[in-house]
PDB file of N, CA and C in Angstrom:
ATOM      1  N   MET O   1     137.535  79.393  43.631  1.00  0.00           N
ATOM      2  CA  MET O   1     137.379  80.373  44.631  1.00  0.00           C
ATOM      3  C   MET O   1     138.726  80.748  45.269  1.00  0.00           C
ATOM      4  N   GLY O   2     139.673  79.801  45.363  1.00  0.00           N
ATOM      5  CA  GLY O   2     140.934  80.111  46.001  1.00  0.00           C
ATOM      6  C   GLY O   2     141.722  81.134  45.182  1.00  0.00           C
ATOM      7  N   LYS O   3     141.665  81.061  43.888  1.00  0.00           N
ATOM      8  CA  LYS O   3     142.341  82.048  43.028  1.00  0.00           C
ATOM      9  C   LYS O   3     141.751  83.384  43.232  1.00  0.00           C
ATOM     10  N   MET O   4     140.466  83.516  43.349  1.00  0.00           N
ATOM     11  CA  MET O   4     139.816  84.827  43.568  1.00  0.00           C
ATOM     12  C   MET O   4     140.295  85.403  44.879  1.00  0.00           C
ATOM     13  N   LEU O   5     140.587  84.572  45.866  1.00  0.00           N
ATOM     14  CA  LEU O   5     141.021  85.082  47.162  1.00  0.00           C
ATOM     15  C   LEU O   5     142.511  85.261  47.240  1.00  0.00           C
ATOM     16  N   GLY O   6     143.220  84.865  46.209  1.00  0.00           N
ATOM     17  CA  GLY O   6     144.713  85.004  46.209  1.00  0.00           C
ATOM     18  C   GLY O   6     145.420  84.053  47.103  1.00  0.00           C
ATOM     19  N   VAL O   7     144.881  82.861  47.288  1.00  0.00           N
ATOM     20  CA  VAL O   7     145.506  81.898  48.186  1.00  0.00           C
ATOM     21  C   VAL O   7     146.181  80.802  47.413  1.00  0.00           C
ATOM     22  N   GLN O   8     147.135  80.129  48.062  1.00  0.00           N
ATOM     23  CA  GLN O   8     147.852  79.013  47.415  1.00  0.00           C
ATOM     24  C   GLN O   8     147.179  77.722  47.729  1.00  0.00           C
ATOM     25  N   TYR O   9     146.678  77.590  48.955  1.00  0.00           N
ATOM     26  CA  TYR O   9     145.990  76.334  49.380  1.00  0.00           C
ATOM     27  C   TYR O   9     144.598  76.643  49.968  1.00  0.00           C
ATOM     28  N   VAL O  10     143.716  75.638  49.843  1.00  0.00           N
ATOM     29  CA  VAL O  10     142.464  75.637  50.457  1.00  0.00           C
ATOM     30  C   VAL O  10     142.416  74.438  51.399  1.00  0.00           C
ATOM     31  N   LEU O  11     141.994  74.670  52.669  1.00  0.00           N
ATOM     32  CA  LEU O  11     141.863  73.587  53.601  1.00  0.00           C
ATOM     33  C   LEU O  11     140.417  73.184  53.739  1.00  0.00           C
ATOM     34  N   HIS O  12     140.090  71.902  53.708  1.00  0.00           N
ATOM     35  CA  HIS O  12     138.771  71.442  53.931  1.00  0.00           C
ATOM     36  C   HIS O  12     138.779  70.086  54.600  1.00  0.00           C
ATOM     37  N   GLY O  13     137.702  69.791  55.252  1.00  0.00           N
ATOM     38  CA  GLY O  13     137.634  68.486  55.927  1.00  0.00           C
ATOM     39  C   GLY O  13     136.363  68.372  56.799  1.00  0.00           C
ATOM     40  N   GLN O  14     136.439  67.615  57.837  1.00  0.00           N
ATOM     41  CA  GLN O  14     135.273  67.406  58.648  1.00  0.00           C
ATOM     42  C   GLN O  14     135.645  67.224  60.087  1.00  0.00           C
ATOM     43  N   VAL O  15     134.672  67.453  60.883  1.00  0.00           N
ATOM     44  CA  VAL O  15     134.833  67.261  62.350  1.00  0.00           C
ATOM     45  C   VAL O  15     133.725  66.219  62.717  1.00  0.00           C
ATOM     46  N   THR O  16     134.128  65.180  63.373  1.00  0.00           N
ATOM     47  CA  THR O  16     133.159  64.166  63.836  1.00  0.00           C
ATOM     48  C   THR O  16     133.238  64.123  65.356  1.00  0.00           C
ATOM     49  N   SER O  17     132.024  64.240  65.953  1.00  0.00           N
ATOM     50  CA  SER O  17     131.976  64.174  67.387  1.00  0.00           C
ATOM     51  C   SER O  17     131.033  63.056  67.811  1.00  0.00           C
ATOM     52  N   ILE O  18     131.577  62.173  68.678  1.00  0.00           N
ATOM     53  CA  ILE O  18     130.741  61.058  69.224  1.00  0.00           C
ATOM     54  C   ILE O  18     130.971  61.100  70.706  1.00  0.00           C
ATOM     55  N   VAL O  19     129.870  61.248  71.391  1.00  0.00           N
ATOM     56  CA  VAL O  19     129.861  61.383  72.860  1.00  0.00           C
ATOM     57  C   VAL O  19     130.835  62.442  73.291  1.00  0.00           C
ATOM     58  N   ASP O  20     131.907  62.107  73.979  1.00  0.00           N
ATOM     59  CA  ASP O  20     132.890  63.131  74.436  1.00  0.00           C
ATOM     60  C   ASP O  20     134.173  63.177  73.584  1.00  0.00           C
ATOM     61  N   ASN O  21     134.133  62.553  72.450  1.00  0.00           N
ATOM     62  CA  ASN O  21     135.362  62.526  71.612  1.00  0.00           C
ATOM     63  C   ASN O  21     135.118  63.187  70.286  1.00  0.00           C
ATOM     64  N   LEU O  22     136.205  63.746  69.722  1.00  0.00           N
ATOM     65  CA  LEU O  22     136.070  64.347  68.446  1.00  0.00           C
ATOM     66  C   LEU O  22     137.253  63.985  67.628  1.00  0.00           C
ATOM     67  N   ARG O  23     137.069  64.003  66.326  1.00  0.00           N
ATOM     68  CA  ARG O  23     138.141  63.743  65.346  1.00  0.00           C
ATOM     69  C   ARG O  23     138.027  64.741  64.229  1.00  0.00           C
ATOM     70  N   MET O  24     139.140  65.321  63.843  1.00  0.00           N
ATOM     71  CA  MET O  24     139.216  66.216  62.704  1.00  0.00           C
ATOM     72  C   MET O  24     140.026  65.642  61.618  1.00  0.00           C
ATOM     73  N   ASP O  25     139.476  65.626  60.393  1.00  0.00           N
ATOM     74  CA  ASP O  25     140.213  65.125  59.208  1.00  0.00           C
ATOM     75  C   ASP O  25     140.260  66.328  58.274  1.00  0.00           C
ATOM     76  N   ILE O  26     141.487  66.790  57.955  1.00  0.00           N
ATOM     77  CA  ILE O  26     141.662  68.002  57.183  1.00  0.00           C
ATOM     78  C   ILE O  26     142.576  67.698  56.021  1.00  0.00           C
ATOM     79  N   ARG O  27     142.278  68.294  54.846  1.00  0.00           N
ATOM     80  CA  ARG O  27     143.123  68.180  53.656  1.00  0.00           C
ATOM     81  C   ARG O  27     143.511  69.539  53.172  1.00  0.00           C
ATOM     82  N   ALA O  28     144.717  69.669  52.717  1.00  0.00           N
ATOM     83  CA  ALA O  28     145.139  70.879  52.074  1.00  0.00           C
ATOM     84  C   ALA O  28     145.221  70.606  50.555  1.00  0.00           C
ATOM     85  N   VAL O  29     144.581  71.467  49.781  1.00  0.00           N
ATOM     86  CA  VAL O  29     144.464  71.312  48.307  1.00  0.00           C
ATOM     87  C   VAL O  29     145.140  72.488  47.652  1.00  0.00           C
ATOM     88  N   ASP O  30     146.104  72.213  46.726  1.00  0.00           N
ATOM     89  CA  ASP O  30     146.765  73.235  45.925  1.00  0.00           C
ATOM     90  C   ASP O  30     145.681  73.853  45.015  1.00  0.00           C
ATOM     91  N   VAL O  31     145.570  75.173  45.035  1.00  0.00           N
ATOM     92  CA  VAL O  31     144.575  75.860  44.280  1.00  0.00           C
ATOM     93  C   VAL O  31     144.785  75.776  42.797  1.00  0.00           C
ATOM     94  N   GLU O  32     146.057  75.761  42.367  1.00  0.00           N
ATOM     95  CA  GLU O  32     146.386  75.777  40.920  1.00  0.00           C
ATOM     96  C   GLU O  32     146.143  74.366  40.279  1.00  0.00           C
ATOM     97  N   THR O  33     146.579  73.364  41.011  1.00  0.00           N
ATOM     98  CA  THR O  33     146.592  72.019  40.448  1.00  0.00           C
ATOM     99  C   THR O  33     145.431  71.070  40.958  1.00  0.00           C
ATOM    100  N   SER O  34     144.763  71.537  41.999  1.00  0.00           N
ATOM    101  CA  SER O  34     143.727  70.691  42.714  1.00  0.00           C
ATOM    102  C   SER O  34     144.266  69.443  43.358  1.00  0.00           C
ATOM    103  N   GLU O  35     145.598  69.410  43.489  1.00  0.00           N
ATOM    104  CA  GLU O  35     146.241  68.217  44.076  1.00  0.00           C
ATOM    105  C   GLU O  35     146.116  68.346  45.653  1.00  0.00           C
ATOM    106  N   ILE O  36     145.797  67.213  46.261  1.00  0.00           N
ATOM    107  CA  ILE O  36     145.839  67.132  47.722  1.00  0.00           C
ATOM    108  C   ILE O  36     147.295  67.069  48.152  1.00  0.00           C
ATOM    109  N   VAL O  37     147.804  68.070  48.837  1.00  0.00           N
ATOM    110  CA  VAL O  37     149.250  68.095  49.190  1.00  0.00           C
ATOM    111  C   VAL O  37     149.527  67.716  50.562  1.00  0.00           C
ATOM    112  N   SER O  38     148.502  67.680  51.470  1.00  0.00           N
ATOM    113  CA  SER O  38     148.699  67.221  52.784  1.00  0.00           C
ATOM    114  C   SER O  38     147.383  66.779  53.422  1.00  0.00           C
ATOM    115  N   VAL O  39     147.453  65.730  54.218  1.00  0.00           N
ATOM    116  CA  VAL O  39     146.241  65.263  54.948  1.00  0.00           C
ATOM    117  C   VAL O  39     146.663  65.046  56.414  1.00  0.00           C
ATOM    118  N   MET O  40     145.855  65.539  57.301  1.00  0.00           N
ATOM    119  CA  MET O  40     146.135  65.371  58.729  1.00  0.00           C
ATOM    120  C   MET O  40     144.869  65.010  59.462  1.00  0.00           C
ATOM    121  N   LYS O  41     145.079  64.174  60.549  1.00  0.00           N
ATOM    122  CA  LYS O  41     143.940  63.746  61.321  1.00  0.00           C
ATOM    123  C   LYS O  41     144.333  63.976  62.769  1.00  0.00           C
ATOM    124  N   LYS O  42     143.442  64.298  63.596  1.00  0.00           N
ATOM    125  CA  LYS O  42     143.713  64.500  65.021  1.00  0.00           C
ATOM    126  C   LYS O  42     142.455  64.159  65.832  1.00  0.00           C
ATOM    127  N   SER O  43     142.639  63.464  66.947  1.00  0.00           N
ATOM    128  CA  SER O  43     141.519  63.085  67.806  1.00  0.00           C
ATOM    129  C   SER O  43     141.838  63.549  69.253  1.00  0.00           C
ATOM    130  N   ASP O  44     140.765  63.840  69.948  1.00  0.00           N
ATOM    131  CA  ASP O  44     140.900  64.224  71.408  1.00  0.00           C
ATOM    132  C   ASP O  44     139.530  64.345  71.956  1.00  0.00           C
ATOM    133  N   LYS O  45     139.469  64.775  73.168  1.00  0.00           N
ATOM    134  CA  LYS O  45     138.153  64.999  73.861  1.00  0.00           C
ATOM    135  C   LYS O  45     137.531  66.228  73.251  1.00  0.00           C
ATOM    136  N   THR O  46     136.152  66.279  73.242  1.00  0.00           N
ATOM    137  CA  THR O  46     135.460  67.466  72.696  1.00  0.00           C
ATOM    138  C   THR O  46     135.832  68.759  73.442  1.00  0.00           C
ATOM    139  N   THR O  47     136.226  68.679  74.719  1.00  0.00           N
ATOM    140  CA  THR O  47     136.565  69.848  75.443  1.00  0.00           C
ATOM    141  C   THR O  47     137.881  70.457  75.003  1.00  0.00           C
ATOM    142  N   GLU O  48     138.643  69.712  74.169  1.00  0.00           N
ATOM    143  CA  GLU O  48     139.948  70.159  73.662  1.00  0.00           C
ATOM    144  C   GLU O  48     139.857  70.623  72.199  1.00  0.00           C
ATOM    145  N   LEU O  49     138.645  71.005  71.748  1.00  0.00           N
ATOM    146  CA  LEU O  49     138.458  71.373  70.338  1.00  0.00           C
ATOM    147  C   LEU O  49     139.442  72.486  69.951  1.00  0.00           C
ATOM    148  N   PHE O  50     139.525  73.555  70.714  1.00  0.00           N
ATOM    149  CA  PHE O  50     140.392  74.646  70.377  1.00  0.00           C
ATOM    150  C   PHE O  50     141.872  74.237  70.282  1.00  0.00           C
ATOM    151  N   SER O  51     142.341  73.361  71.185  1.00  0.00           N
ATOM    152  CA  SER O  51     143.706  72.915  71.132  1.00  0.00           C
ATOM    153  C   SER O  51     143.913  72.065  69.875  1.00  0.00           C
ATOM    154  N   VAL O  52     142.941  71.283  69.481  1.00  0.00           N
ATOM    155  CA  VAL O  52     143.099  70.480  68.273  1.00  0.00           C
ATOM    156  C   VAL O  52     143.184  71.327  67.039  1.00  0.00           C
ATOM    157  N   VAL O  53     142.365  72.363  66.989  1.00  0.00           N
ATOM    158  CA  VAL O  53     142.398  73.313  65.875  1.00  0.00           C
ATOM    159  C   VAL O  53     143.789  73.977  65.765  1.00  0.00           C
ATOM    160  N   VAL O  54     144.283  74.483  66.930  1.00  0.00           N
ATOM    161  CA  VAL O  54     145.533  75.203  66.957  1.00  0.00           C
ATOM    162  C   VAL O  54     146.693  74.198  66.586  1.00  0.00           C
ATOM    163  N   ASP O  55     146.686  72.997  67.067  1.00  0.00           N
ATOM    164  CA  ASP O  55     147.717  72.021  66.756  1.00  0.00           C
ATOM    165  C   ASP O  55     147.696  71.702  65.260  1.00  0.00           C
ATOM    166  N   LEU O  56     146.547  71.514  64.660  1.00  0.00           N
ATOM    167  CA  LEU O  56     146.452  71.210  63.245  1.00  0.00           C
ATOM    168  C   LEU O  56     146.927  72.372  62.403  1.00  0.00           C
ATOM    169  N   ALA O  57     146.617  73.609  62.819  1.00  0.00           N
ATOM    170  CA  ALA O  57     147.057  74.789  62.150  1.00  0.00           C
ATOM    171  C   ALA O  57     148.538  74.899  62.142  1.00  0.00           C
ATOM    172  N   ASP O  58     149.139  74.609  63.275  1.00  0.00           N
ATOM    173  CA  ASP O  58     150.612  74.670  63.381  1.00  0.00           C
ATOM    174  C   ASP O  58     151.247  73.551  62.492  1.00  0.00           C
ATOM    175  N   GLU O  59     150.700  72.393  62.527  1.00  0.00           N
ATOM    176  CA  GLU O  59     151.217  71.296  61.759  1.00  0.00           C
ATOM    177  C   GLU O  59     151.149  71.559  60.277  1.00  0.00           C
ATOM    178  N   PHE O  60     149.986  72.091  59.806  1.00  0.00           N
ATOM    179  CA  PHE O  60     149.855  72.470  58.411  1.00  0.00           C
ATOM    180  C   PHE O  60     150.796  73.510  58.023  1.00  0.00           C
ATOM    181  N   GLY O  61     150.999  74.492  58.889  1.00  0.00           N
ATOM    182  CA  GLY O  61     151.902  75.618  58.598  1.00  0.00           C
ATOM    183  C   GLY O  61     153.307  75.085  58.362  1.00  0.00           C
ATOM    184  N   GLN O  62     153.738  74.172  59.197  1.00  0.00           N
ATOM    185  CA  GLN O  62     155.071  73.567  58.998  1.00  0.00           C
ATOM    186  C   GLN O  62     155.173  72.627  57.731  1.00  0.00           C
ATOM    187  N   ALA O  63     154.140  71.870  57.570  1.00  0.00           N
ATOM    188  CA  ALA O  63     154.115  70.894  56.446  1.00  0.00           C
ATOM    189  C   ALA O  63     154.122  71.607  55.116  1.00  0.00           C
ATOM    190  N   LEU O  64     153.408  72.734  55.010  1.00  0.00           N
ATOM    191  CA  LEU O  64     153.245  73.487  53.792  1.00  0.00           C
ATOM    192  C   LEU O  64     154.299  74.610  53.650  1.00  0.00           C
ATOM    193  N   ASP O  65     155.145  74.731  54.646  1.00  0.00           N
ATOM    194  CA  ASP O  65     156.214  75.745  54.665  1.00  0.00           C
ATOM    195  C   ASP O  65     155.652  77.137  54.506  1.00  0.00           C
ATOM    196  N   LEU O  66     154.584  77.462  55.326  1.00  0.00           N
ATOM    197  CA  LEU O  66     153.939  78.754  55.317  1.00  0.00           C
ATOM    198  C   LEU O  66     154.662  79.713  56.234  1.00  0.00           C
ATOM    199  N   VAL O  67     154.539  80.983  55.941  1.00  0.00           N
ATOM    200  CA  VAL O  67     155.094  82.030  56.760  1.00  0.00           C
ATOM    201  C   VAL O  67     154.300  82.105  58.096  1.00  0.00           C
ATOM    202  N   PRO O  68     155.000  82.108  59.224  1.00  0.00           N
ATOM    203  CA  PRO O  68     154.293  82.178  60.513  1.00  0.00           C
ATOM    204  C   PRO O  68     153.508  83.491  60.640  1.00  0.00           C
ATOM    205  N   PRO O  69     152.386  83.438  61.305  1.00  0.00           N
ATOM    206  CA  PRO O  69     151.550  84.615  61.478  1.00  0.00           C
ATOM    207  C   PRO O  69     152.317  85.892  61.941  1.00  0.00           C
ATOM    208  N   SER O  70     153.278  85.731  62.786  1.00  0.00           N
ATOM    209  CA  SER O  70     154.012  86.872  63.312  1.00  0.00           C
ATOM    210  C   SER O  70     154.883  87.568  62.211  1.00  0.00           C
ATOM    211  N   GLN O  71     155.147  86.871  61.111  1.00  0.00           N
ATOM    212  CA  GLN O  71     155.931  87.439  60.089  1.00  0.00           C
ATOM    213  C   GLN O  71     155.154  87.884  58.811  1.00  0.00           C
ATOM    214  N   ARG O  72     153.820  87.652  58.879  1.00  0.00           N
ATOM    215  CA  ARG O  72     153.006  88.076  57.740  1.00  0.00           C
ATOM    216  C   ARG O  72     152.672  89.546  57.762  1.00  0.00           C
ATOM    217  N   PRO O  73     152.494  90.176  56.627  1.00  0.00           N
ATOM    218  CA  PRO O  73     152.118  91.580  56.596  1.00  0.00           C
ATOM    219  C   PRO O  73     150.722  91.843  57.145  1.00  0.00           C
ATOM    220  N   GLU O  74     150.453  93.035  57.641  1.00  0.00           N
ATOM    221  CA  GLU O  74     149.098  93.369  58.082  1.00  0.00           C
ATOM    222  C   GLU O  74     148.152  93.339  56.984  1.00  0.00           C
ATOM    223  N   VAL O  75     146.975  92.803  57.211  1.00  0.00           N
ATOM    224  CA  VAL O  75     145.896  92.772  56.185  1.00  0.00           C
ATOM    225  C   VAL O  75     144.706  93.536  56.754  1.00  0.00           C
ATOM    226  N   ALA O  76     144.128  94.364  55.926  1.00  0.00           N
ATOM    227  CA  ALA O  76     142.939  95.091  56.369  1.00  0.00           C
ATOM    228  C   ALA O  76     141.773  94.106  56.576  1.00  0.00           C
ATOM    229  N   PRO O  77     141.010  94.362  57.634  1.00  0.00           N
ATOM    230  CA  PRO O  77     139.868  93.465  57.886  1.00  0.00           C
ATOM    231  C   PRO O  77     138.799  93.576  56.798  1.00  0.00           C
ATOM    232  N   ILE O  78     138.163  92.497  56.502  1.00  0.00           N
ATOM    233  CA  ILE O  78     137.080  92.466  55.577  1.00  0.00           C
ATOM    234  C   ILE O  78     135.774  92.889  56.202  1.00  0.00           C
ATOM    235  N   PRO O  79     135.157  93.885  55.629  1.00  0.00           N
ATOM    236  CA  PRO O  79     133.887  94.348  56.287  1.00  0.00           C
ATOM    237  C   PRO O  79     132.822  93.197  56.380  1.00  0.00           C
ATOM    238  N   VAL O  80     132.176  93.160  57.512  1.00  0.00           N
ATOM    239  CA  VAL O  80     131.172  92.087  57.736  1.00  0.00           C
ATOM    240  C   VAL O  80     130.108  92.104  56.642  1.00  0.00           C
ATOM    241  N   ALA O  81     129.620  93.274  56.245  1.00  0.00           N
ATOM    242  CA  ALA O  81     128.576  93.374  55.237  1.00  0.00           C
ATOM    243  C   ALA O  81     129.041  92.734  53.894  1.00  0.00           C
ATOM    244  N   ALA O  82     130.299  92.927  53.580  1.00  0.00           N
ATOM    245  CA  ALA O  82     130.845  92.311  52.317  1.00  0.00           C
ATOM    246  C   ALA O  82     130.842  90.789  52.452  1.00  0.00           C
ATOM    247  N   THR O  83     131.165  90.285  53.605  1.00  0.00           N
ATOM    248  CA  THR O  83     131.239  88.861  53.793  1.00  0.00           C
ATOM    249  C   THR O  83     129.820  88.278  53.686  1.00  0.00           C
ATOM    250  N   ILE O  84     128.881  88.909  54.280  1.00  0.00           N
ATOM    251  CA  ILE O  84     127.453  88.492  54.173  1.00  0.00           C
ATOM    252  C   ILE O  84     126.965  88.461  52.744  1.00  0.00           C
ATOM    253  N   GLU O  85     127.259  89.564  51.994  1.00  0.00           N
ATOM    254  CA  GLU O  85     126.788  89.634  50.620  1.00  0.00           C
ATOM    255  C   GLU O  85     127.468  88.582  49.794  1.00  0.00           C
ATOM    256  N   PHE O  86     128.729  88.268  50.029  1.00  0.00           N
ATOM    257  CA  PHE O  86     129.484  87.242  49.307  1.00  0.00           C
ATOM    258  C   PHE O  86     128.839  85.896  49.552  1.00  0.00           C
ATOM    259  N   SER O  87     128.481  85.616  50.842  1.00  0.00           N
ATOM    260  CA  SER O  87     127.879  84.360  51.237  1.00  0.00           C
ATOM    261  C   SER O  87     126.521  84.201  50.512  1.00  0.00           C
ATOM    262  N   ARG O  88     125.772  85.276  50.443  1.00  0.00           N
ATOM    263  CA  ARG O  88     124.445  85.236  49.798  1.00  0.00           C
ATOM    264  C   ARG O  88     124.611  84.945  48.299  1.00  0.00           C
ATOM    265  N   ALA O  89     125.663  85.549  47.690  1.00  0.00           N
ATOM    266  CA  ALA O  89     125.854  85.330  46.231  1.00  0.00           C
ATOM    267  C   ALA O  89     126.245  83.882  46.000  1.00  0.00           C
ATOM    268  N   VAL O  90     127.091  83.299  46.864  1.00  0.00           N
ATOM    269  CA  VAL O  90     127.469  81.925  46.731  1.00  0.00           C
ATOM    270  C   VAL O  90     126.286  80.966  46.815  1.00  0.00           C
ATOM    271  N   ASP O  91     125.379  81.311  47.750  1.00  0.00           N
ATOM    272  CA  ASP O  91     124.177  80.410  47.965  1.00  0.00           C
ATOM    273  C   ASP O  91     123.252  80.562  46.780  1.00  0.00           C
ATOM    274  N   TYR O  92     123.239  81.715  46.097  1.00  0.00           N
ATOM    275  CA  TYR O  92     122.365  81.956  44.946  1.00  0.00           C
ATOM    276  C   TYR O  92     122.759  81.075  43.833  1.00  0.00           C
TER     277      TYR O  92
END
């Protein structure tokens, strides 16, 4: 799927929430080789979910030497209907 989207890495992982705490375990996988190139974990209070996501995104960007969002070219938005149809096709 990553090659179809024209991406170099796919991030996947999990979020675990117990009472008021959360933990995110995320892996970056190279699309061409399927090699796990980076693994990061972060824990905090559940109220800090957004901060945890932003921090992990920043850390992955640095670790993978990605172009910062401010320097990336503009990309046309994907129509919502196309996204829904793609999701239905994947489920089929």
